[in-house]
Amino acid sequence: IQGSASEATLVALLAARTKAVRRLQAASPGLTQGAIMEKLVAYTSDQAHSSVERAGLIGGVKLKAIPSDGKFAMRASALQEVLERDKAEGL
């Protein structure tokens, strides 16, 4: 149980980061945590609470804000474009 929504956001980001690092190290044992962290990216809506950005800063994970539409919903096509570009760049 977390004391605040901001704390819960941070804990969730740290848990996801740990899971990603472990999964990638299991697949490629030669990868260091530092090498993985350099390429790790989390995606969020441009409408996300400021605690999401703070969690990324504290957790050392790059965050990319995905544009929302007129109804303040993240556009799936915008997310897909960013994902494809980032994968092509080795992220």
Coordinates of N, CA and C in Angstrom, one line a residue:
I1 N 0.9 -1.2 0.0 CA 0.0 0.0 0.0 C 0.9 1.2 0.0
Q2 N 0.6 2.1 -0.9 CA 1.4 3.4 -1.0 C 0.7 4.5 -0.3
G3 N 1.5 5.5 0.0 CA 0.9 6.7 0.8 C 0.3 7.7 -0.1
S4 N 0.7 7.7 -1.4 CA 0.1 8.7 -2.3 C 0.1 8.2 -3.8
A5 N -0.6 8.8 -4.6 CA -0.6 8.4 -6.0 C 0.8 8.6 -6.7
S6 N 1.5 9.7 -6.3 CA 2.8 9.9 -6.8 C 3.8 8.8 -6.4
E7 N 3.7 8.3 -5.2 CA 4.5 7.2 -4.7 C 4.1 5.9 -5.4
A8 N 2.9 5.7 -5.7 CA 2.4 4.5 -6.4 C 3.0 4.5 -7.8
T9 N 3.0 5.7 -8.4 CA 3.5 5.9 -9.8 C 5.0 5.5 -9.8
L10 N 5.7 6.0 -8.9 CA 7.1 5.7 -8.8 C 7.4 4.2 -8.6
V11 N 6.7 3.6 -7.7 CA 6.9 2.2 -7.4 C 6.5 1.4 -8.7
A12 N 5.5 1.7 -9.4 CA 5.1 1.0 -10.6 C 6.2 1.1 -11.6
L13 N 6.7 2.3 -11.8 CA 7.8 2.5 -12.8 C 9.0 1.7 -12.4
L14 N 9.4 1.8 -11.2 CA 10.6 1.0 -10.7 C 10.4 -0.5 -10.9
A15 N 9.2 -1.0 -10.6 CA 8.9 -2.4 -10.8 C 9.0 -2.8 -12.3
A16 N 8.4 -1.9 -13.2 CA 8.5 -2.2 -14.6 C 9.9 -2.1 -15.1
R17 N 10.7 -1.2 -14.6 CA 12.1 -1.1 -15.0 C 12.9 -2.3 -14.6
T18 N 12.7 -2.8 -13.4 CA 13.4 -4.0 -12.9 C 13.0 -5.2 -13.8
K19 N 11.7 -5.3 -14.1 CA 11.3 -6.5 -14.9 C 11.9 -6.4 -16.3
A20 N 11.9 -5.3 -16.9 CA 12.5 -5.1 -18.2 C 14.0 -5.4 -18.2
V21 N 14.7 -4.9 -17.2 CA 16.1 -5.2 -17.1 C 16.4 -6.7 -16.9
R22 N 15.7 -7.3 -16.0 CA 15.9 -8.8 -15.8 C 15.5 -9.6 -17.0
R23 N 14.5 -9.2 -17.7 CA 14.1 -10.0 -18.9 C 15.1 -9.8 -20.0
L24 N 15.6 -8.6 -20.2 CA 16.7 -8.4 -21.2 C 18.0 -9.1 -20.9
Q25 N 18.4 -9.1 -19.6 CA 19.6 -9.7 -19.2 C 19.5 -11.3 -19.3
A26 N 18.3 -11.8 -19.1 CA 18.1 -13.2 -19.2 C 18.2 -13.6 -20.7
A27 N 17.7 -12.8 -21.6 CA 17.8 -13.0 -23.0 C 19.2 -12.8 -23.6
S28 N 19.9 -11.9 -23.0 CA 21.3 -11.5 -23.4 C 22.2 -11.3 -22.2
P29 N 22.7 -12.4 -21.6 CA 23.5 -12.3 -20.4 C 24.6 -11.3 -20.4
G30 N 25.2 -11.0 -21.6 CA 26.3 -10.0 -21.7 C 25.9 -8.6 -21.4
L31 N 24.6 -8.3 -21.5 CA 24.1 -6.9 -21.3 C 24.2 -6.5 -19.8
T32 N 24.8 -5.3 -19.6 CA 24.8 -4.8 -18.3 C 23.6 -4.0 -18.0
Q33 N 23.3 -3.8 -16.7 CA 22.2 -2.9 -16.4 C 22.3 -1.5 -17.0
G34 N 23.5 -1.0 -16.9 CA 23.8 0.3 -17.5 C 23.5 0.4 -19.0
A35 N 23.9 -0.6 -19.7 CA 23.7 -0.6 -21.1 C 22.2 -0.7 -21.4
I36 N 21.4 -1.4 -20.6 CA 20.0 -1.5 -20.8 C 19.3 -0.2 -20.4
M37 N 19.7 0.4 -19.3 CA 19.1 1.6 -18.9 C 19.3 2.8 -19.9
E38 N 20.4 2.8 -20.6 CA 20.6 3.8 -21.6 C 19.6 3.8 -22.7
K39 N 19.0 2.6 -23.0 CA 18.1 2.4 -24.1 C 16.6 2.3 -23.6
L40 N 16.4 2.3 -22.4 CA 15.1 2.1 -21.8 C 14.2 3.3 -22.0
V41 N 13.0 3.2 -22.5 CA 12.1 4.3 -22.7 C 10.7 3.9 -22.2
A42 N 10.1 4.8 -21.5 CA 8.7 4.7 -21.1 C 7.8 5.7 -21.8
Y43 N 6.6 5.3 -22.2 CA 5.7 6.2 -22.9 C 4.5 6.6 -22.1
T44 N 4.1 7.8 -22.2 CA 3.0 8.4 -21.4 C 2.2 9.3 -22.3
S45 N 1.0 9.6 -21.9 CA 0.2 10.6 -22.6 C 0.7 12.0 -22.2
D46 N 0.5 12.9 -23.1 CA 0.9 14.3 -22.8 C -0.1 14.9 -21.7
Q47 N -1.1 14.1 -21.4 CA -2.0 14.5 -20.4 C -1.7 13.9 -19.0
A48 N -0.7 13.1 -18.9 CA -0.4 12.4 -17.6 C 0.0 13.5 -16.5
H49 N -0.2 13.1 -15.3 CA 0.1 13.9 -14.1 C 1.6 14.1 -14.0
S50 N 2.0 15.2 -13.5 CA 3.4 15.5 -13.3 C 4.2 14.5 -12.5
S51 N 3.5 13.7 -11.7 CA 4.2 12.7 -11.0 C 4.8 11.6 -11.9
V52 N 4.2 11.4 -13.1 CA 4.8 10.5 -14.0 C 6.1 10.9 -14.5
E53 N 6.3 12.2 -14.8 CA 7.6 12.8 -15.2 C 8.6 12.7 -14.1
R54 N 8.1 13.0 -12.9 CA 9.0 12.9 -11.7 C 9.5 11.5 -11.5
A55 N 8.6 10.5 -11.6 CA 8.9 9.1 -11.5 C 10.0 8.7 -12.5
G56 N 9.9 9.2 -13.7 CA 10.9 8.9 -14.7 C 12.2 9.5 -14.4
L57 N 12.2 10.7 -13.9 CA 13.5 11.3 -13.5 C 14.1 10.6 -12.3
I58 N 13.3 10.3 -11.3 CA 13.9 9.6 -10.1 C 14.3 8.2 -10.5
G59 N 13.6 7.5 -11.4 CA 13.9 6.1 -11.7 C 14.9 6.0 -12.8
G60 N 15.3 7.1 -13.4 CA 16.4 7.1 -14.5 C 15.9 6.5 -15.8
V61 N 14.6 6.7 -16.0 CA 14.0 6.1 -17.3 C 13.6 7.3 -18.2
K62 N 14.0 7.3 -19.4 CA 13.6 8.3 -20.4 C 12.1 8.2 -20.6
L63 N 11.4 9.3 -20.6 CA 9.9 9.3 -20.8 C 9.7 10.1 -22.1
K64 N 8.7 9.6 -22.9 CA 8.3 10.3 -24.1 C 6.8 10.5 -24.0
A65 N 6.4 11.7 -24.1 CA 5.0 12.1 -24.0 C 4.4 11.9 -25.4
I66 N 3.3 11.2 -25.5 CA 2.6 10.9 -26.8 C 1.4 11.9 -26.9
P67 N 1.3 12.5 -28.0 CA 0.2 13.5 -28.2 C -1.2 12.9 -28.0
S68 N -2.0 13.7 -27.4 CA -3.4 13.2 -27.3 C -4.3 13.9 -28.3
D69 N -5.5 13.4 -28.5 CA -6.4 14.0 -29.5 C -7.3 15.0 -28.8
G70 N -8.3 15.5 -29.5 CA -9.2 16.5 -29.0 C -10.0 16.1 -27.8
K71 N -10.1 14.8 -27.5 CA -10.8 14.3 -26.4 C -9.8 13.9 -25.3
F72 N -8.6 14.4 -25.4 CA -7.5 14.1 -24.4 C -7.1 12.7 -24.3
A73 N -7.3 11.9 -25.3 CA -7.0 10.5 -25.3 C -5.7 10.3 -26.1
M74 N -4.8 9.4 -25.6 CA -3.6 9.2 -26.4 C -3.9 8.6 -27.7
R75 N -3.3 9.0 -28.8 CA -3.6 8.5 -30.1 C -2.7 7.3 -30.4
A76 N -3.3 6.2 -30.7 CA -2.6 4.9 -30.9 C -1.6 5.1 -32.1
S77 N -2.0 5.8 -33.1 CA -1.2 6.0 -34.3 C 0.1 6.8 -33.9
A78 N -0.1 7.8 -33.0 CA 1.1 8.5 -32.6 C 2.0 7.7 -31.8
L79 N 1.5 6.8 -30.9 CA 2.3 5.9 -30.1 C 3.1 4.9 -31.1
Q80 N 2.4 4.4 -32.0 CA 3.0 3.5 -33.0 C 4.1 4.1 -33.7
E81 N 4.0 5.3 -34.2 CA 5.0 6.1 -34.9 C 6.3 6.2 -34.0
V82 N 6.1 6.6 -32.8 CA 7.2 6.8 -31.8 C 7.9 5.5 -31.5
L83 N 7.1 4.4 -31.3 CA 7.7 3.1 -31.0 C 8.5 2.6 -32.2
E84 N 8.0 2.8 -33.4 CA 8.8 2.3 -34.6 C 10.1 3.1 -34.7
R85 N 10.0 4.4 -34.5 CA 11.2 5.3 -34.7 C 12.2 4.9 -33.6
D86 N 11.7 4.7 -32.3 CA 12.6 4.4 -31.3 C 13.3 3.0 -31.5
K87 N 12.5 2.1 -31.9 CA 13.1 0.7 -32.2 C 14.2 0.8 -33.3
A88 N 13.9 1.6 -34.3 CA 14.9 1.8 -35.4 C 16.2 2.4 -34.9
E89 N 16.0 3.3 -33.8 CA 17.2 3.9 -33.2 C 17.9 3.1 -32.1
G90 N 17.4 1.8 -32.0 CA 18.0 0.9 -31.0 C 17.5 1.1 -29.6
L91 N 16.4 1.8 -29.4 CA 15.9 2.0 -28.0 C 15.0 0.9 -27.7

